[in-house]
Amino acid sequence: MTDTKGQHPPRLSILGAHVIDPASRFDQVADLHLADGRVLAIGQKPADFQPEELIDASGLLAIPGLVDLCARLRQPGLEQKATIRSETRAAASAGITTLCCPPDTLPVVDTPAVAQLIRQTAEQHGFARVLPAGSLTQDLAGEQISEMAALARAGCPVLSHADRPIRSARVQRRALEYAATFDLTCFLHPANASLSEGGLVHEGRISTRLGLPGIPAAAETVAVARDLALAEQTGARIHFRGLSTARATEMLAEARARGVQVTADVSAHQLFLTEDDIGTFDANALVLPPLRTEADRQALRAAVASGVISAICSDHQPHEADAKLDTFPQAAPGISALETLLPLTLRLADEGLLPMTSALACVTCHAADILGLPHGRLQPGAPADLCLLAPNEHWTLTAERMHSQGKNTPFLGQSMHGAVRLTLLGGQPAFDAAGP
């Protein structure tokens, strides 16, 4: 097996690492042996295996490469913000080996040609796997259903409508029915367009104090109710991308208990920030869905701890500096978040919200399961995508330290822990902290 650059992955033995595989609940100090881009064995070296390289990983944590369900790479179409090369390199530096990008590129991912362009560009650079989500409707217009089968054949594992809700329930129903015939999961951004349109921040105390147009919690719960009803009607498999309200987590739990095929994720920043972090018009805290109340934040954390929300994603949205320097209402929403996904996930375990293995499952095997992929695992036969990190090393997030082209994050200046030392993609180094 060769990698995307035509190089043969070296036969590697990684010695003495603390190996955590959330999928199998494996959690102990052990050796890892890699060959042909896959995990060959964990523990004792196979008798006929002769490694070409040895890595001393004493004191380091070995975990599966992270799987991020939502990261915008801005290419094609918005290269002034970022490129596939810059953002996959940032992902590798953060231990992320697989990314799913929404279809709201320019042009939209509604044809096989655009999907193949994104995948092939990522493969040429070799930092991370990029899997584009195909658009549910043509040009994300919410009117004509896309050619879903062709998008699936072009490498789109799921379908999505990015953060643009489909206004018509009839079109939404047809899209779900069509997707179900191809056994494709639909990523849905739960926001009722008529309630959220024109809003900037959560409708409540802060929106009133700052005089900003609000987005009510009902904008999310109304959409969740409609989408759950349509999922039950059609038998489609749906995934709520980025829940933000307490009521939505309750509705999700009720639906899952009834057997509805629904999963959900939450953006990492929603587990740590609230509407109060907008402060005095901090544009770096301007996101969609908006930061909600402390009660919402606590409900989201409880849903992650209980497994009702099974995945955490970055919702990475890099911007050029000017996009955040405008007045608050004109600033672009979104956080550059690839490089905080792992440390914020580790922080959840540090704070005692859930065990380390369970926290890591949210960014590895659980996310891969939603995509229907065999990644996010450290098991014999699995792709050799893994991350070695110093779990207790502390560092400060600064713009200079960030590899992403976008430096827009409200976490700048905060202390993080968990420093990535090496990321392997298919057994090949994609990031080496000791390298150039």
Coordinates of C-alpha atoms in Angstrom, one line a residue:
M1 CA 0.0 0.0 0.0
T2 CA 1.3 3.5 -0.9
D3 CA 0.2 6.8 0.4
T4 CA -1.2 9.7 -1.6
K5 CA 2.3 10.9 -2.4
G6 CA 3.3 7.6 -3.8
Q7 CA 5.5 6.8 -0.8
H8 CA 5.4 3.5 1.1
P9 CA 4.4 4.0 4.8
P10 CA 7.3 2.8 6.9
R11 CA 7.0 -0.2 9.2
L12 CA 6.9 1.4 12.6
S13 CA 6.9 0.3 16.2
I14 CA 5.8 2.9 18.8
L15 CA 7.1 1.8 22.1
G16 CA 5.8 2.4 25.6
A17 CA 2.9 4.7 24.9
H18 CA -0.2 5.0 27.0
V19 CA -2.7 3.7 24.4
I20 CA -6.3 4.7 24.6
D21 CA -8.7 3.3 22.0
P22 CA -12.2 4.5 23.0
A23 CA -13.9 2.1 20.6
S24 CA -12.6 -1.0 22.3
R25 CA -12.1 0.7 25.7
F26 CA -8.4 -0.3 25.5
D27 CA -6.5 1.8 28.1
Q28 CA -3.0 0.7 29.1
V29 CA 0.6 1.2 28.4
A30 CA 1.5 -0.9 25.3
D31 CA 3.5 -1.0 22.1
L32 CA 1.9 -0.2 18.7
H33 CA 3.1 -1.9 15.5
L34 CA 2.2 -0.3 12.1
A35 CA 2.6 -1.7 8.6
D36 CA 1.3 -0.9 5.2
G37 CA -0.6 2.1 6.5
R38 CA -2.6 0.1 9.0
V39 CA -2.4 -1.0 12.6
L40 CA -0.7 -4.4 12.6
A41 CA -0.7 -5.2 16.3
I42 CA -1.0 -3.7 19.8
G43 CA 1.2 -5.2 22.5
Q44 CA 3.7 -7.9 21.6
K45 CA 5.5 -7.6 18.3
P46 CA 4.4 -10.2 15.7
A47 CA 7.2 -12.8 15.3
D48 CA 7.8 -12.0 11.6
F49 CA 7.6 -8.2 11.9
Q50 CA 10.8 -6.2 11.5
P51 CA 10.2 -2.4 12.0
E52 CA 12.1 0.1 9.9
E53 CA 11.7 2.7 12.6
L54 CA 11.3 2.8 16.4
I55 CA 9.6 5.6 18.2
D56 CA 10.1 5.9 22.0
A57 CA 6.7 7.2 23.2
S58 CA 7.3 6.8 27.0
G59 CA 5.2 9.3 28.8
L60 CA 3.1 10.1 25.8
L61 CA -0.6 9.3 25.1
A62 CA -1.4 7.5 21.8
I63 CA -5.0 8.0 20.6
P64 CA -6.7 7.6 17.3
G65 CA -6.5 10.5 14.9
L66 CA -9.4 12.8 15.6
V67 CA -12.5 12.9 13.2
D68 CA -14.1 16.3 12.9
L69 CA -17.6 16.4 11.6
C70 CA -17.6 20.1 10.5
A71 CA -14.7 22.1 9.4
R72 CA -14.8 24.8 6.6
L73 CA -11.6 24.9 4.6
R74 CA -12.7 27.8 2.4
Q75 CA -11.5 26.2 -0.8
P76 CA -12.7 26.4 -3.5
G77 CA -14.0 30.0 -3.6
L78 CA -12.9 31.8 -0.4
E79 CA -9.1 31.3 -0.5
Q80 CA -8.6 34.8 1.0
K81 CA -9.7 33.2 4.2
A82 CA -7.9 29.9 4.1
T83 CA -7.0 27.0 1.8
I84 CA -7.2 23.2 1.9
R85 CA -3.5 23.1 2.4
S86 CA -3.3 25.6 5.3
E87 CA -6.3 24.1 7.2
T88 CA -5.4 20.4 6.8
R89 CA -1.9 21.3 8.0
A90 CA -3.5 23.0 11.0
A91 CA -5.7 19.9 11.5
A92 CA -2.7 17.6 11.5
S93 CA -0.9 19.9 14.1
A94 CA -4.0 19.4 16.3
G95 CA -4.2 15.6 15.9
I96 CA -7.1 15.6 13.5
T97 CA -6.7 13.2 10.6
T98 CA -10.2 13.2 9.1
L99 CA -12.4 16.2 8.3
C100 CA -15.9 16.5 6.9
C101 CA -16.5 19.9 5.2
P102 CA -19.9 21.4 4.6
P103 CA -21.0 21.9 1.0
D104 CA -21.2 25.7 1.1
T105 CA -18.0 26.3 -1.0
L106 CA -18.0 28.3 -4.2
P107 CA -19.1 26.5 -6.2
V108 CA -21.3 24.4 -3.9
V109 CA -20.6 20.7 -3.5
D110 CA -23.6 19.7 -5.6
T111 CA -21.7 18.0 -8.4
P112 CA -19.2 15.1 -8.4
A113 CA -16.6 17.4 -10.0
V114 CA -16.5 19.7 -7.0
A115 CA -16.4 16.8 -4.5
Q116 CA -13.5 15.2 -6.4
L117 CA -11.6 18.5 -6.6
I118 CA -11.8 18.9 -2.8
R119 CA -10.7 15.3 -2.1
Q120 CA -7.9 15.2 -4.6
T121 CA -6.5 18.6 -3.4
A122 CA -6.4 17.3 0.1
E123 CA -4.8 14.0 -1.0
Q124 CA -2.1 15.9 -2.9
H125 CA -1.1 17.8 0.3
G126 CA -1.3 14.6 2.5
F127 CA -2.0 16.3 5.9
A128 CA -5.5 15.0 6.5
R129 CA -8.4 13.2 4.8
V130 CA -11.1 15.6 3.7
L131 CA -14.6 14.3 3.0
P132 CA -17.0 16.8 1.5
A133 CA -20.6 16.6 2.5
G134 CA -22.8 16.7 -0.6
S135 CA -25.5 19.3 -0.9
L136 CA -29.0 18.1 -0.3
T137 CA -30.4 20.5 -2.9
Q138 CA -28.9 22.1 -6.0
D139 CA -26.8 25.2 -5.2
L140 CA -28.1 25.0 -1.6
A141 CA -31.2 26.8 -2.9
G142 CA -33.7 24.5 -1.1
E143 CA -35.7 23.8 -4.3
Q144 CA -34.3 21.0 -6.5
I145 CA -33.0 17.8 -5.0
S146 CA -29.3 17.1 -5.9
E147 CA -28.0 14.1 -7.7
M148 CA -27.3 12.2 -4.4
A149 CA -26.2 8.9 -5.9
A150 CA -23.6 10.6 -8.0
L151 CA -22.3 12.6 -5.0
A152 CA -22.0 9.4 -2.9
R153 CA -20.0 7.8 -5.7
A154 CA -17.7 10.9 -5.8
G155 CA -16.8 10.3 -2.1
C156 CA -19.4 12.3 -0.2
P157 CA -20.2 10.1 2.9
V158 CA -23.2 12.3 4.0
L159 CA -25.5 15.0 2.7
S160 CA -25.9 18.4 4.2
H161 CA -27.4 21.8 3.7
A162 CA -24.6 23.6 5.6
D163 CA -26.1 26.3 7.9
R164 CA -28.9 27.1 5.4
P165 CA -32.2 25.6 6.6
I166 CA -34.5 24.3 3.9
R167 CA -37.6 26.5 4.1
S168 CA -40.0 24.1 2.4
A169 CA -41.1 21.1 4.5
R170 CA -42.2 19.5 1.2
V171 CA -38.7 19.8 -0.3
Q172 CA -37.1 18.6 3.0
R173 CA -39.4 15.6 3.0
R174 CA -38.5 14.7 -0.5
A175 CA -34.8 15.2 0.2
L176 CA -34.9 12.9 3.2
E177 CA -36.9 10.2 1.3
Y178 CA -34.4 10.3 -1.6
A179 CA -31.4 10.2 0.8
A180 CA -32.9 7.2 2.6
T181 CA -33.1 5.2 -0.7
F182 CA -29.3 5.5 -0.9
D183 CA -28.8 4.9 2.8
L184 CA -27.2 8.3 3.3
T185 CA -27.2 10.3 6.5
C186 CA -28.5 13.8 6.3
F187 CA -26.7 16.5 8.4
L188 CA -29.3 19.1 9.3
H189 CA -28.7 22.6 10.8
P190 CA -31.8 23.0 13.1
A191 CA -32.9 26.6 12.6
N192 CA -36.3 27.8 11.5
A193 CA -35.5 30.4 8.9
S194 CA -38.4 32.7 9.6
L195 CA -37.5 32.9 13.3
S196 CA -33.8 33.1 13.0
E197 CA -33.5 35.4 9.9
G198 CA -31.8 38.7 10.8
G199 CA -30.8 37.6 14.2
L200 CA -27.3 37.9 15.5
V201 CA -27.1 36.7 19.1
H202 CA -29.3 34.7 21.5
E203 CA -32.6 36.5 22.2
G204 CA -32.5 37.3 25.8
R205 CA -30.8 39.4 28.4
I206 CA -27.6 40.2 26.4
S207 CA -29.4 41.0 23.2
T208 CA -31.7 43.4 25.1
R209 CA -28.7 45.1 26.9
L210 CA -26.7 45.5 23.7
G211 CA -29.6 46.3 21.4
L212 CA -28.8 43.5 19.0
P213 CA -31.4 41.5 17.1
G214 CA -31.9 38.1 18.7
I215 CA -32.4 34.5 17.6
P216 CA -34.9 32.8 19.9
A217 CA -34.3 29.3 21.3
A218 CA -37.5 28.4 19.5
A219 CA -35.8 28.9 16.2
E220 CA -33.9 25.7 17.0
T221 CA -36.6 23.7 18.7
V222 CA -39.3 24.4 16.0
A223 CA -36.8 23.1 13.4
V224 CA -35.9 20.1 15.5
A225 CA -39.6 19.2 15.9
R226 CA -40.2 19.4 12.2
D227 CA -37.1 17.4 11.3
L228 CA -37.8 14.7 13.8
A229 CA -41.4 14.4 12.4
L230 CA -40.1 14.1 8.9
A231 CA -37.4 11.6 9.9
E232 CA -40.1 9.4 11.5
Q233 CA -42.3 9.8 8.4
T234 CA -39.6 8.9 5.9
G235 CA -37.4 6.5 7.9
A236 CA -34.4 8.6 7.0
R237 CA -31.3 8.8 9.1
I238 CA -30.6 12.3 10.3
H239 CA -27.9 14.1 12.2
F240 CA -28.4 17.4 14.0
R241 CA -25.3 19.5 13.3
G242 CA -24.6 21.8 16.2
L243 CA -27.3 21.8 18.8
S244 CA -27.3 24.8 21.1
T245 CA -30.4 24.7 23.4
A246 CA -31.6 22.7 26.4
R247 CA -35.0 22.0 25.0
A248 CA -33.5 20.5 21.8
T249 CA -31.5 18.0 23.9
E250 CA -34.7 16.9 25.6
M251 CA -36.4 16.4 22.3
L252 CA -33.4 14.5 21.0
A253 CA -33.4 12.2 23.9
E254 CA -37.2 11.5 23.6
A255 CA -36.8 10.8 19.9
R256 CA -33.9 8.4 20.4
A257 CA -35.9 6.6 23.0
R258 CA -38.7 6.1 20.5
G259 CA -36.2 4.6 18.0
V260 CA -35.9 7.5 15.6
Q261 CA -32.7 7.3 13.6
V262 CA -31.2 10.5 14.9
T263 CA -27.8 11.6 16.2
A264 CA -26.4 15.0 17.1
D265 CA -23.2 16.8 17.8
V266 CA -22.3 20.0 19.5
S267 CA -19.6 22.5 18.7
A268 CA -16.8 22.5 21.3
H269 CA -17.2 26.2 22.0
Q270 CA -20.8 25.8 23.0
L271 CA -19.7 23.6 25.9
F272 CA -17.5 26.4 27.4
L273 CA -19.0 29.8 26.3
T274 CA -22.3 31.5 26.9
E275 CA -24.0 34.7 25.7
D276 CA -22.0 36.6 28.4
D277 CA -18.8 36.0 26.5
I278 CA -20.0 38.4 23.8
G279 CA -18.9 41.0 26.5
T280 CA -18.9 44.4 24.8
F281 CA -19.3 43.3 21.2
D282 CA -16.5 40.7 20.9
A283 CA -16.9 39.7 17.3
N284 CA -14.8 36.5 17.9
A285 CA -17.7 35.3 20.0
L286 CA -20.2 35.9 17.1
V287 CA -21.3 32.4 16.0
L288 CA -24.2 30.6 14.5
P289 CA -26.1 29.1 16.2
P290 CA -25.5 31.8 18.8
L291 CA -24.0 31.3 22.2
R292 CA -26.9 30.6 24.5
T293 CA -27.5 30.8 28.3
E294 CA -25.7 29.1 31.1
A295 CA -28.7 26.8 31.5
D296 CA -28.4 25.8 27.8
R297 CA -24.6 25.2 28.2
Q298 CA -25.2 23.0 31.2
A299 CA -27.8 21.0 29.3
L300 CA -25.5 20.5 26.4
R301 CA -22.7 19.3 28.7
A302 CA -25.2 16.9 30.4
A303 CA -26.3 15.5 27.0
V304 CA -22.6 14.9 26.1
A305 CA -22.0 13.2 29.4
S306 CA -25.1 10.9 29.0
G307 CA -24.3 10.1 25.4
V308 CA -27.5 11.7 24.0
I309 CA -25.1 13.9 22.1
S310 CA -22.5 11.5 20.9
A311 CA -20.0 13.8 19.0
I312 CA -18.1 17.0 19.5
C313 CA -16.9 18.9 16.5
S314 CA -14.8 22.1 15.9
D315 CA -17.3 23.9 13.6
H316 CA -14.1 25.5 12.2
Q317 CA -14.7 28.7 10.3
P318 CA -11.4 30.6 9.6
H319 CA -11.7 34.2 8.5
E320 CA -9.3 36.9 7.3
A321 CA -8.6 39.6 9.9
D322 CA -10.9 42.2 8.2
A323 CA -13.9 39.9 8.5
K324 CA -13.9 40.4 12.3
L325 CA -12.7 44.0 12.4
D326 CA -16.0 45.4 11.1
T327 CA -18.8 46.5 13.5
F328 CA -20.4 43.7 15.4
P329 CA -23.5 43.4 13.1
Q330 CA -21.4 43.4 10.0
A331 CA -18.7 41.0 11.3
A332 CA -18.6 37.4 9.9
P333 CA -19.8 34.7 12.3
G334 CA -17.5 31.7 13.2
I335 CA -14.5 30.6 15.2
S336 CA -11.1 29.2 14.0
A337 CA -11.4 26.1 16.0
L338 CA -9.4 23.2 14.7
E339 CA -6.6 23.8 17.2
T340 CA -8.8 24.0 20.2
L341 CA -10.9 20.8 19.5
L342 CA -8.5 18.4 21.3
P343 CA -7.6 20.6 24.3
L344 CA -11.2 21.6 25.0
T345 CA -12.2 17.9 24.8
L346 CA -9.4 17.0 27.2
R347 CA -10.6 19.9 29.5
L348 CA -14.1 18.2 29.7
A349 CA -12.4 15.1 31.2
D350 CA -10.2 17.3 33.5
E351 CA -13.3 19.0 34.8
G352 CA -14.8 15.6 35.6
L353 CA -17.7 15.9 33.2
L354 CA -17.0 12.4 31.8
P355 CA -14.0 10.0 31.7
M356 CA -11.1 10.6 29.4
T357 CA -12.0 7.6 27.2
S358 CA -15.6 8.7 26.8
A359 CA -14.5 12.3 26.0
L360 CA -12.1 11.1 23.3
A361 CA -14.8 8.8 21.9
C362 CA -16.8 12.0 21.0
V363 CA -14.0 13.1 18.7
T364 CA -12.9 9.8 17.3
C365 CA -15.0 6.6 17.0
H366 CA -18.4 8.1 17.6
A367 CA -17.8 10.8 15.0
A368 CA -16.5 8.2 12.5
D369 CA -19.6 6.0 13.2
I370 CA -21.8 9.0 12.2
L371 CA -19.9 9.2 8.9
G372 CA -20.1 5.4 8.5
L373 CA -16.3 5.2 8.4
P374 CA -13.8 2.7 10.0
H375 CA -11.6 5.6 11.2
G376 CA -11.2 6.9 14.8
R377 CA -9.9 3.5 16.1
L378 CA -6.6 2.0 17.2
Q379 CA -7.3 -1.7 16.5
P380 CA -5.5 -4.3 14.3
G381 CA -6.5 -3.7 10.7
A382 CA -7.7 -0.1 11.2
P383 CA -6.0 2.8 9.3
A384 CA -2.9 3.9 11.0
D385 CA -4.2 7.4 11.8
L386 CA -3.1 8.3 15.3
C387 CA -1.8 11.1 17.4
L388 CA 0.9 11.1 20.1
L389 CA 0.6 13.8 22.6
A390 CA 2.0 15.0 25.9
P391 CA -1.2 15.0 27.9
N392 CA -0.1 17.2 30.8
E393 CA 1.9 19.8 28.9
H394 CA 0.4 23.2 29.2
W395 CA 0.6 25.9 26.5
T396 CA -1.0 29.2 25.7
L397 CA -3.1 29.7 22.5
T398 CA -1.7 32.7 20.6
A399 CA -2.1 33.8 17.0
E400 CA 1.5 33.2 16.4
R401 CA 1.2 29.6 17.6
M402 CA -1.8 28.8 15.4
H403 CA -1.2 27.0 12.1
S404 CA -4.7 27.9 10.7
Q405 CA -4.8 30.9 8.4
G406 CA -7.7 32.2 10.5
K407 CA -6.8 33.6 13.9
N408 CA -10.4 34.4 14.9
T409 CA -11.0 32.7 18.3
P410 CA -12.3 33.9 21.7
F411 CA -9.9 31.4 23.3
L412 CA -6.8 33.5 22.4
G413 CA -4.6 33.9 25.5
Q414 CA -6.1 31.0 27.4
S415 CA -4.0 28.2 28.8
M416 CA -4.6 24.8 27.1
H417 CA -3.1 21.4 27.9
G418 CA -2.3 18.4 25.7
A419 CA 0.5 19.1 23.3
V420 CA 0.5 17.1 20.0
R421 CA 4.0 15.7 19.3
L422 CA 3.3 13.5 16.2
T423 CA 0.3 12.9 14.0
L424 CA 0.4 9.9 11.6
L425 CA -2.0 9.7 8.6
G426 CA -2.1 6.2 7.1
G427 CA 1.2 5.5 8.9
Q428 CA 3.0 8.5 7.4
P429 CA 4.0 11.6 9.5
A430 CA 1.5 14.4 8.8
F431 CA 2.8 16.6 11.6
D432 CA 6.0 16.3 13.7
A433 CA 6.5 18.9 16.4
A434 CA 10.2 18.2 16.3
G435 CA 10.3 18.8 12.5
P436 CA 10.8 21.9 10.5

